mmCIF file of C-alpha atoms in Angstrom:
data_model
loop_
_atom_site.group_PDB
_atom_site.id
_atom_site.type_symbol
_atom_site.label_atom_id
_atom_site.label_comp_id
_atom_site.label_asym_id
_atom_site.label_seq_id
_atom_site.Cartn_x
_atom_site.Cartn_y
_atom_site.Cartn_z
ATOM 1 C CA MET P 1 150.674 100.196 53.670
ATOM 2 C CA ARG P 2 150.779 100.797 57.873
ATOM 3 C CA ALA P 3 148.004 102.821 59.211
ATOM 4 C CA GLY P 4 148.596 104.676 62.282
ATOM 5 C CA LEU P 5 145.927 104.159 64.717
ATOM 6 C CA VAL P 6 144.639 106.176 68.033
ATOM 7 C CA VAL P 7 145.936 104.921 70.870
ATOM 8 C CA SER P 8 143.553 104.993 73.989
ATOM 9 C CA ALA P 9 145.192 105.080 77.340
ATOM 10 C CA GLY P 10 142.598 102.451 78.542
ATOM 11 C CA LEU P 11 143.394 99.544 76.575
ATOM 12 C CA LEU P 12 146.089 97.142 77.296
ATOM 13 C CA TRP P 13 146.683 96.276 73.693
ATOM 14 C CA ALA P 14 147.047 99.502 71.649
ATOM 15 C CA PRO P 15 147.752 98.697 68.111
ATOM 16 C CA LEU P 16 149.972 101.189 66.677
ATOM 17 C CA TRP P 17 149.591 99.743 63.110
ATOM 18 C CA THR P 18 147.976 96.980 61.034
ATOM 19 C CA GLN P 19 148.604 95.448 57.625
ATOM 20 C CA ALA P 20 146.810 92.721 55.981
ATOM 21 C CA GLY P 21 145.734 90.930 59.252
ATOM 22 C CA ILE P 22 148.804 91.788 61.273
ATOM 23 C CA SER P 23 149.213 94.163 63.810
ATOM 24 C CA GLY P 24 151.755 95.557 66.137
ATOM 25 C CA GLY P 25 152.218 98.052 69.151
ATOM 26 C CA VAL P 26 153.221 98.277 72.630
ATOM 27 C CA GLN P 27 151.395 97.004 75.670
ATOM 28 C CA ASP P 28 150.365 100.219 77.586
ATOM 29 C CA ASP P 29 150.770 98.358 81.205
ATOM 30 C CA THR P 30 154.475 97.122 80.368
ATOM 31 C CA GLY P 31 155.614 99.016 77.633
ATOM 32 C CA LEU P 32 156.801 95.549 75.925
ATOM 33 C CA ARG P 33 156.122 95.294 71.971
ATOM 34 C CA PHE P 34 153.777 93.041 70.676
ATOM 35 C CA TRP P 35 153.040 91.256 66.910
ATOM 36 C CA ARG P 36 149.827 89.720 66.295
ATOM 37 C CA LEU P 37 148.270 87.709 63.258
ATOM 38 C CA GLU P 38 144.622 87.514 63.157
ATOM 39 C CA ASP P 39 143.956 85.926 59.961
ATOM 40 C CA ARG P 40 142.182 83.044 58.174
ATOM 41 C CA GLY P 41 140.921 81.691 61.495
ATOM 42 C CA VAL P 42 143.880 81.581 63.501
ATOM 43 C CA SER P 43 145.447 84.215 65.864
ATOM 44 C CA PHE P 44 149.306 84.083 66.698
ATOM 45 C CA GLU P 45 150.727 86.725 69.193
ATOM 46 C CA LEU P 46 154.150 87.137 70.190
ATOM 47 C CA VAL P 47 154.837 89.819 73.308
ATOM 48 C CA GLN P 48 158.518 90.605 73.897
ATOM 49 C CA ARG P 49 160.220 89.017 77.033
ATOM 50 C CA LEU P 50 162.651 91.122 78.650
ATOM 51 C CA PRO P 51 165.726 88.989 78.989
ATOM 52 C CA ASP P 52 165.408 89.763 83.062
ATOM 53 C CA GLN P 53 162.018 88.424 83.116
ATOM 54 C CA THR P 54 163.297 85.282 81.659
ATOM 55 C CA ARG P 55 166.515 85.164 83.891
ATOM 56 C CA ALA P 56 164.059 85.428 86.862
ATOM 57 C CA PHE P 57 161.670 82.881 85.831
ATOM 58 C CA PHE P 58 164.010 80.203 85.266
ATOM 59 C CA GLN P 59 166.437 80.903 88.207
ATOM 60 C CA ALA P 60 163.590 80.152 90.243
ATOM 61 C CA ARG P 61 162.769 77.130 88.925
ATOM 62 C CA GLY P 62 166.301 75.508 89.701
ATOM 63 C CA PHE P 63 168.314 76.643 86.549
ATOM 64 C CA SER P 64 171.917 77.951 87.301
ATOM 65 C CA ALA P 65 172.291 81.822 86.648
ATOM 66 C CA GLU P 66 174.427 80.891 83.794
ATOM 67 C CA GLN P 67 171.976 78.456 82.299
ATOM 68 C CA ALA P 68 169.043 81.167 82.891
ATOM 69 C CA ASN P 69 170.988 83.786 81.252
ATOM 70 C CA GLU P 70 171.771 81.560 78.120
ATOM 71 C CA ILE P 71 167.971 80.964 77.722
ATOM 72 C CA ALA P 72 167.481 84.710 78.197
ATOM 73 C CA LEU P 73 169.839 86.033 75.672
ATOM 74 C CA GLY P 74 168.048 83.558 72.924
ATOM 75 C CA CYS P 75 165.461 86.115 71.931
ATOM 76 C CA VAL P 76 162.492 84.937 74.176
ATOM 77 C CA PHE P 77 159.051 85.689 73.499
ATOM 78 C CA GLN P 78 155.579 84.943 75.238
ATOM 79 C CA SER P 79 153.749 83.611 72.304
ATOM 80 C CA ILE P 80 149.859 82.662 71.953
ATOM 81 C CA PHE P 81 148.451 80.355 69.375
ATOM 82 C CA ARG P 82 144.579 80.410 69.155
ATOM 83 C CA ASN P 83 142.007 78.393 66.801
ATOM 84 C CA THR P 84 139.591 81.383 66.327
ATOM 85 C CA GLY P 85 137.720 79.623 63.708
ATOM 86 C CA ALA P 86 133.939 78.769 63.837
ATOM 87 C CA ALA P 87 132.767 75.663 65.549
ATOM 88 C CA GLU P 88 132.441 73.897 62.290
ATOM 89 C CA SER P 89 135.764 75.194 60.673
ATOM 90 C CA GLY P 90 137.707 72.414 61.741
ATOM 91 C CA ALA P 91 141.076 71.791 63.683
ATOM 92 C CA VAL P 92 144.472 73.488 62.890
ATOM 93 C CA THR P 93 147.699 72.354 63.378
ATOM 94 C CA TYR P 94 151.346 73.643 63.310
ATOM 95 C CA ASP P 95 154.540 72.708 63.763
ATOM 96 C CA LEU P 96 157.224 74.959 64.871
ATOM 97 C CA ALA P 97 159.877 73.132 62.804
ATOM 98 C CA ASP P 98 158.324 74.110 59.720
ATOM 99 C CA TRP P 99 158.529 78.232 60.630
ATOM 100 C CA VAL P 100 161.479 80.078 59.207
ATOM 101 C CA VAL P 101 163.298 83.145 60.845
ATOM 102 C CA LEU P 102 164.465 85.337 58.606
ATOM 103 C CA VAL P 103 167.314 87.875 59.141
ATOM 104 C CA ASN P 104 168.698 89.881 56.096
ATOM 105 C CA GLY P 105 167.791 87.235 53.931
ATOM 106 C CA THR P 106 169.239 84.330 55.977
ATOM 107 C CA ARG P 107 166.650 81.813 56.612
ATOM 108 C CA LEU P 108 167.249 80.168 60.391
ATOM 109 C CA PRO P 109 164.848 77.862 62.232
ATOM 110 C CA VAL P 110 163.050 78.733 65.219
ATOM 111 C CA THR P 111 164.896 77.154 68.534
ATOM 112 C CA LEU P 112 162.877 74.137 69.535
ATOM 113 C CA LYS P 113 162.429 73.424 73.006
ATOM 114 C CA GLU P 114 163.577 69.931 72.144
ATOM 115 C CA ALA P 115 167.048 71.124 71.420
ATOM 116 C CA TRP P 116 167.277 73.192 74.633
ATOM 117 C CA ASP P 117 166.159 70.222 76.644
ATOM 118 C CA ARG P 118 168.860 67.923 74.942
ATOM 119 C CA GLN P 119 171.434 70.451 76.340
ATOM 120 C CA TRP P 120 169.898 70.522 79.729
ATOM 121 C CA GLN P 121 170.105 66.798 79.774
ATOM 122 C CA GLU P 122 173.809 66.661 78.616
ATOM 123 C CA SER P 123 174.516 69.468 81.433
ATOM 124 C CA GLY P 124 172.704 67.661 84.256
ATOM 125 C CA VAL P 125 170.174 70.291 84.846
ATOM 126 C CA VAL P 126 167.764 68.763 87.661
ATOM 127 C CA GLU P 127 164.611 67.207 86.561
ATOM 128 C CA PRO P 128 162.094 69.808 88.014
ATOM 129 C CA ALA P 129 163.819 72.858 86.310
ATOM 130 C CA ARG P 130 163.599 70.661 83.007
ATOM 131 C CA ILE P 131 160.054 69.827 83.803
ATOM 132 C CA ALA P 132 159.029 73.700 84.095
ATOM 133 C CA PHE P 133 161.087 74.552 80.972
ATOM 134 C CA ARG P 134 159.289 72.011 78.859
ATOM 135 C CA TRP P 135 156.033 72.926 79.976
ATOM 136 C CA SER P 136 156.830 76.588 79.979
ATOM 137 C CA PHE P 137 157.648 76.655 76.105
ATOM 138 C CA LEU P 138 154.450 76.531 73.401
ATOM 139 C CA PRO P 139 154.141 72.975 72.371
ATOM 140 C CA THR P 140 156.326 72.380 69.279
ATOM 141 C CA ARG P 141 153.435 70.816 67.388
ATOM 142 C CA GLN P 142 150.128 70.906 68.440
ATOM 143 C CA ARG P 143 146.353 70.598 67.121
ATOM 144 C CA TYR P 144 143.658 73.169 67.897
ATOM 145 C CA GLU P 145 139.906 72.568 67.753
ATOM 146 C CA PRO P 146 137.930 75.725 67.697
ATOM 147 C CA GLY P 147 138.265 77.770 70.727
ATOM 148 C CA ASP P 148 141.633 75.784 71.824
ATOM 149 C CA TYR P 149 144.826 77.772 72.443
ATOM 150 C CA ASN P 150 148.100 77.941 73.910
ATOM 151 C CA TRP P 151 150.382 80.346 75.620
ATOM 152 C CA GLY P 152 154.125 79.556 75.745
ATOM 153 C CA MET P 153 157.466 81.030 75.427
ATOM 154 C CA THR P 154 159.078 80.745 71.850
ATOM 155 C CA SER P 155 162.626 81.251 71.357
ATOM 156 C CA TYR P 156 164.427 82.586 68.072
ATOM 157 C CA GLY P 157 167.978 82.130 68.715
ATOM 158 C CA LEU P 158 168.886 86.001 68.049
ATOM 159 C CA PRO P 159 170.624 88.407 70.395
ATOM 160 C CA PRO P 160 168.953 90.951 72.185
ATOM 161 C CA GLY P 161 167.605 93.954 69.915
ATOM 162 C CA ALA P 162 167.774 92.032 66.895
ATOM 163 C CA THR P 163 165.195 92.140 64.303
ATOM 164 C CA PHE P 164 163.748 89.407 62.022
ATOM 165 C CA ASP P 165 160.543 88.458 59.819
ATOM 166 C CA LEU P 166 158.944 85.179 60.787
ATOM 167 C CA ASP P 167 157.499 82.879 58.236
ATOM 168 C CA MET P 168 154.775 80.925 59.892
ATOM 169 C CA ALA P 169 153.009 77.983 58.575
ATOM 170 C CA TRP P 170 149.871 76.065 59.810
ATOM 171 C CA THR P 171 147.172 73.509 58.168
ATOM 172 C CA ARG P 172 143.171 73.614 58.538
ATOM 173 C CA ASP P 173 142.243 70.093 57.417
ATOM 174 C CA SER P 174 144.645 69.579 54.548
ATOM 175 C CA ASP P 175 144.808 73.010 53.579
ATOM 176 C CA ARG P 176 148.304 74.373 54.318
ATOM 177 C CA GLU P 177 148.318 78.367 55.045
ATOM 178 C CA THR P 178 151.426 80.570 55.108
ATOM 179 C CA ALA P 179 151.955 83.892 56.674
ATOM 180 C CA ARG P 180 154.836 86.306 57.337
ATOM 181 C CA ILE P 181 155.101 88.600 60.135
ATOM 182 C CA PRO P 182 157.725 91.027 59.343
ATOM 183 C CA GLY P 183 159.838 93.325 61.556
ATOM 184 C CA ILE P 184 159.909 91.508 65.070
ATOM 185 C CA GLU P 185 162.271 92.753 67.536
ATOM 186 C CA CYS P 186 164.104 90.667 70.528
ATOM 187 C CA ALA P 187 163.656 92.424 73.497
ATOM 188 C CA PRO P 188 166.774 94.441 74.520
ATOM 189 C CA ASP P 189 168.993 93.495 77.225
ATOM 190 C CA LEU P 190 168.570 96.110 79.973
ATOM 191 C CA ARG P 191 171.507 94.722 81.917
ATOM 192 C CA SER P 192 173.935 94.914 79.291
ATOM 193 C CA LEU P 193 172.589 98.663 78.507
ATOM 194 C CA SER P 194 173.100 99.478 82.121
ATOM 195 C CA GLY P 195 176.564 97.832 82.170
ATOM 196 C CA ASP P 196 175.479 95.372 84.646
ATOM 197 C CA ALA P 197 176.147 92.265 82.338
ATOM 198 C CA PRO P 198 177.775 89.329 83.816
ATOM 199 C CA MET C 1 134.396 117.764 72.798
ATOM 200 C CA ARG C 2 131.095 116.310 72.666
ATOM 201 C CA ALA C 3 131.369 114.659 69.623
ATOM 202 C CA ALA C 4 134.972 113.251 70.862
ATOM 203 C CA ALA C 5 133.366 111.972 74.114
ATOM 204 C CA LEU C 6 130.780 110.105 72.220
ATOM 205 C CA GLY C 7 133.296 108.837 69.788
ATOM 206 C CA LEU C 8 135.449 107.419 72.769
ATOM 207 C CA PHE C 9 132.224 105.842 74.165
ATOM 208 C CA LEU C 10 131.610 104.130 71.000
ATOM 209 C CA PHE C 11 135.042 102.971 70.527
ATOM 210 C CA VAL C 12 135.187 101.351 74.316
ATOM 211 C CA ALA C 13 131.772 99.888 73.675
ATOM 212 C CA LEU C 14 132.792 98.349 70.422
ATOM 213 C CA PHE C 15 136.007 97.235 72.304
ATOM 214 C CA CYS C 16 134.060 95.649 75.168
ATOM 215 C CA THR C 17 131.769 93.904 72.800
ATOM 216 C CA ALA C 18 134.458 92.451 70.793
ATOM 217 C CA SER C 19 136.140 91.369 73.881
ATOM 218 C CA THR C 20 132.854 89.509 75.055
ATOM 219 C CA TRP C 21 132.583 87.965 71.529
ATOM 220 C CA ALA C 22 135.945 86.745 71.512
ATOM 221 C CA GLU C 23 135.461 85.279 75.113
ATOM 222 C CA GLU C 24 132.205 83.660 74.020
ATOM 223 C CA GLY C 25 134.377 81.669 71.128
ATOM 224 C CA THR C 26 136.499 80.143 73.278
ATOM 225 C CA GLN C 27 133.733 78.445 75.426
ATOM 226 C CA THR C 28 134.038 75.356 73.591
ATOM 227 C CA LEU C 29 134.427 71.598 74.852
ATOM 228 C CA THR C 30 135.946 69.119 71.940
ATOM 229 C CA LEU C 31 133.841 65.780 71.574
ATOM 230 C CA LEU C 32 136.760 63.185 71.370
ATOM 231 C CA PRO C 33 135.888 61.092 68.501
ATOM 232 C CA GLU C 34 136.695 57.828 70.560
ATOM 233 C CA ARG C 35 135.915 57.361 73.867
ATOM 234 C CA GLN C 36 139.469 56.094 75.106
ATOM 235 C CA GLN C 37 140.014 55.057 78.931
ATOM 236 C CA ALA C 38 141.625 57.684 80.785
ATOM 237 C CA PRO C 39 145.425 56.693 81.697
ATOM 238 C CA GLY C 40 145.358 55.731 85.580
ATOM 239 C CA PHE C 41 146.968 57.239 88.319
ATOM 240 C CA VAL C 42 147.968 57.379 91.782
ATOM 241 C CA LEU C 43 149.130 60.884 93.071
ATOM 242 C CA LYS C 44 149.085 62.742 96.374
ATOM 243 C CA ASP C 45 147.448 66.193 97.013
ATOM 244 C CA VAL C 46 148.687 69.010 98.721
ATOM 245 C CA ASN C 47 147.375 67.756 102.093
ATOM 246 C CA GLY C 48 149.389 64.327 101.802
ATOM 247 C CA GLU C 49 146.121 62.439 100.729
ATOM 248 C CA THR C 50 146.466 59.712 98.203
ATOM 249 C CA HIS C 51 144.033 59.687 95.283
ATOM 250 C CA ARG C 52 143.456 57.030 92.619
ATOM 251 C CA LEU C 53 141.730 58.246 89.473
ATOM 252 C CA SER C 54 140.141 54.571 89.597
ATOM 253 C CA ASP C 55 138.415 55.530 92.968
ATOM 254 C CA TYR C 56 136.433 58.156 90.942
ATOM 255 C CA ARG C 57 134.970 55.599 88.756
ATOM 256 C CA SER C 58 130.871 55.893 88.417
ATOM 257 C CA ARG C 59 131.532 59.537 88.584
ATOM 258 C CA VAL C 60 131.896 62.014 85.956
ATOM 259 C CA VAL C 61 135.317 63.807 86.608
ATOM 260 C CA ILE C 62 136.910 67.054 85.564
ATOM 261 C CA VAL C 63 140.516 66.562 85.261
ATOM 262 C CA ASN C 64 142.500 69.611 84.815
ATOM 263 C CA PHE C 65 146.459 69.782 84.147
ATOM 264 C CA TRP C 66 147.781 73.065 85.261
ATOM 265 C CA ALA C 67 151.055 74.913 86.824
ATOM 266 C CA THR C 68 151.080 77.910 89.146
ATOM 267 C CA TRP C 69 153.285 79.994 86.617
ATOM 268 C CA CYS C 70 150.774 79.585 83.771
ATOM 269 C CA PRO C 71 149.066 82.398 82.577
ATOM 270 C CA PRO C 72 145.549 81.010 81.321
ATOM 271 C CA CYS C 73 145.662 78.640 84.223
ATOM 272 C CA ARG C 74 145.557 81.319 86.753
ATOM 273 C CA GLU C 75 142.931 83.166 84.633
ATOM 274 C CA GLU C 76 140.611 80.070 84.461
ATOM 275 C CA LEU C 77 141.124 78.634 88.224
ATOM 276 C CA PRO C 78 138.915 80.791 89.903
ATOM 277 C CA SER C 79 136.014 79.817 87.496
ATOM 278 C CA MET C 80 136.838 76.002 88.303
ATOM 279 C CA GLN C 81 136.205 76.765 91.868
ATOM 280 C CA ARG C 82 132.770 78.517 91.306
ATOM 281 C CA ALA C 83 132.012 75.557 89.026
ATOM 282 C CA TRP C 84 133.150 73.140 91.870
ATOM 283 C CA GLU C 85 130.669 75.171 94.253
ATOM 284 C CA GLN C 86 127.917 74.342 91.857
ATOM 285 C CA ILE C 87 128.531 70.558 91.003
ATOM 286 C CA ARG C 88 130.382 69.312 94.315
ATOM 287 C CA ASP C 89 126.764 67.996 95.608
ATOM 288 C CA GLU C 90 125.841 66.693 92.421
ATOM 289 C CA GLY C 91 128.459 63.531 92.597
ATOM 290 C CA ILE C 92 130.434 64.951 89.790
ATOM 291 C CA ALA C 93 134.485 65.207 90.946
ATOM 292 C CA MET C 94 136.824 67.752 89.788
ATOM 293 C CA LEU C 95 140.706 66.893 89.796
ATOM 294 C CA GLY C 96 143.253 69.689 89.848
ATOM 295 C CA VAL C 97 146.732 68.221 88.865
ATOM 296 C CA ASN C 98 149.708 70.358 89.012
ATOM 297 C CA VAL C 99 152.499 69.639 86.652
ATOM 298 C CA GLY C 100 156.123 69.500 88.174
ATOM 299 C CA GLU C 101 155.428 71.727 91.478
ATOM 300 C CA ASP C 102 155.457 70.836 95.083
ATOM 301 C CA ALA C 103 153.244 71.588 98.166
ATOM 302 C CA ASP C 104 155.610 74.502 99.029
ATOM 303 C CA THR C 105 154.774 76.206 95.775
ATOM 304 C CA ILE C 106 151.261 75.376 95.319
ATOM 305 C CA PHE C 107 149.780 76.048 99.077
ATOM 306 C CA PRO C 108 151.073 79.573 99.182
ATOM 307 C CA PHE C 109 149.562 79.974 95.710
ATOM 308 C CA THR C 110 146.112 79.084 96.870
ATOM 309 C CA ALA C 111 146.083 81.929 99.616
ATOM 310 C CA TYR C 112 145.567 83.958 96.368
ATOM 311 C CA TYR C 113 143.774 81.517 94.359
ATOM 312 C CA PRO C 114 141.420 79.505 96.890
ATOM 313 C CA MET C 115 140.322 76.222 95.522
ATOM 314 C CA GLU C 116 138.578 73.414 97.505
ATOM 315 C CA PHE C 117 138.651 70.434 94.915
ATOM 316 C CA PRO C 118 141.661 68.106 95.290
ATOM 317 C CA LEU C 119 144.893 69.490 94.013
ATOM 318 C CA LEU C 120 147.254 66.687 93.101
ATOM 319 C CA MET C 121 150.583 66.733 92.348
ATOM 320 C CA ASP C 122 152.343 65.233 89.383
ATOM 321 C CA LEU C 123 155.931 66.127 90.778
ATOM 322 C CA ASP C 124 157.811 63.921 88.014
ATOM 323 C CA SER C 125 155.303 64.805 85.213
ATOM 324 C CA LYS C 126 154.991 61.107 84.245
ATOM 325 C CA VAL C 127 151.219 61.297 84.948
ATOM 326 C CA VAL C 128 150.826 64.134 82.369
ATOM 327 C CA GLU C 129 153.215 62.689 80.076
ATOM 328 C CA ASP C 130 151.035 59.430 80.154
ATOM 329 C CA TRP C 131 147.855 61.772 78.998
ATOM 330 C CA PRO C 132 147.059 63.249 75.665
ATOM 331 C CA VAL C 133 148.452 66.651 76.873
ATOM 332 C CA VAL C 134 151.330 68.869 75.153
ATOM 333 C CA GLY C 135 150.348 72.399 76.925
ATOM 334 C CA LEU C 136 148.900 73.594 79.705
ATOM 335 C CA PRO C 137 146.322 74.236 80.737
ATOM 336 C CA THR C 138 144.652 71.047 79.477
ATOM 337 C CA THR C 139 141.140 69.806 80.903
ATOM 338 C CA PHE C 140 139.443 66.671 80.420
ATOM 339 C CA VAL C 141 135.872 65.517 81.126
ATOM 340 C CA LEU C 142 135.441 61.918 82.016
ATOM 341 C CA ASP C 143 132.256 59.854 81.762
ATOM 342 C CA PRO C 144 131.435 57.401 84.938
ATOM 343 C CA GLU C 145 133.164 54.518 83.052
ATOM 344 C CA GLY C 146 136.547 56.412 83.289
ATOM 345 C CA ARG C 147 136.624 57.371 79.655
ATOM 346 C CA LEU C 148 137.818 60.525 77.919
ATOM 347 C CA VAL C 149 134.666 62.383 76.651
ATOM 348 C CA TYR C 150 135.498 66.219 76.144
ATOM 349 C CA ARG C 151 138.883 68.082 76.049
ATOM 350 C CA ALA C 152 139.470 71.622 76.332
ATOM 351 C CA ILE C 153 142.701 73.321 75.135
ATOM 352 C CA GLY C 154 143.820 76.664 76.974
ATOM 353 C CA GLY C 155 141.576 78.261 79.905
ATOM 354 C CA ARG C 156 137.674 78.260 79.324
ATOM 355 C CA ARG C 157 135.056 79.864 81.882
ATOM 356 C CA TRP C 158 134.182 76.918 83.878
ATOM 357 C CA ASP C 159 131.167 77.661 85.669
ATOM 358 C CA ASP C 160 129.432 78.885 81.870
ATOM 359 C CA PRO C 161 126.099 77.077 82.012
ATOM 360 C CA ARG C 162 126.712 75.793 78.480
ATOM 361 C CA LEU C 163 129.783 74.016 79.629
ATOM 362 C CA LEU C 164 128.155 72.531 82.974
ATOM 363 C CA GLU C 165 125.459 71.463 81.049
ATOM 364 C CA LYS C 166 127.998 69.284 79.049
ATOM 365 C CA VAL C 167 129.078 67.933 81.868
ATOM 366 C CA ARG C 168 126.166 67.168 83.682
ATOM 367 C CA GLY C 169 124.806 65.406 80.603
ATOM 368 C CA LEU C 170 127.297 62.679 80.900
ATOM 369 C CA LYS C 171 125.926 62.003 84.287
ATOM 370 C CA ALA C 172 122.573 61.589 83.232
ATOM 371 C CA ARG C 173 123.383 58.869 81.011
ATOM 372 C CA GLN C 174 124.400 56.760 83.791
#
């Protein structure tokens, strides 16, 4: 099923395999892995975020080292959801609460930013940090007209290096669509690999 | 060797063409079904000047919600500046509303992304939460009556003549 493709050094997005609208590979410029669904007028892309990237981002916006570390170790991806349908194809909606993380047959929810935010509120995280957190994550629910898209982080609640399948769902008009992206890998924690973990 | 070079050329040409198509596909403005009144606001810009949305009544206004850390915001901001250079003398206003960041963060950012239109600071995010926005960037085009007419979720190339034509079209109806 998987088809190996020639990788051109000049491309930022070099697909290593494709299957029924789903592709994956390694970003040439960063070495980070990505997975992409392009099917039925939507595009959804996940790009690994190294835990150190996430730690740095949130510490720079007011989170403590411990709090930033907790986010960073929650399997965070940069995510892009886009309505790629033609102008007359209508709006697409999704709700991350409907998506399922599959790990060895166990069904788990996506970790929603609202759950994180309740934790930040209870632990007294300063408001500017909470604002950055809320807006840097992909919207939990969104409606995209053709041409609309968002970038944002998503978090899957798994340890660094874990592998999972993601069952997605969305609707176009009133038609429910589903897709599975298999074999997604949380980025490794290079700090723990090098023995620098706190 | 020659065949390989030709193959590479065709592959790159196809990739570039696909990229162009992809960009064209994103150049949309959604016409909102009902022209609801835009929520008002009073915000300071990075220079300390106060801006009331109501001060811009009778003008077409582009309101862009953004943040410095937001990749598609950074991608579209240069095109907003180029659009501003075209429309600033036509009575059309453009307001960049930064979400949650202060002047100490925004001002150095403008050294890399020069912007001459007003950059307002929604420090506590109360304004963006009043507007129908759930992700950044989101941009609205308001008619001279202060109503929400067009919306774009995600970045656009704002100096695209097709987009500016729609913006100018609101002005012509005054």
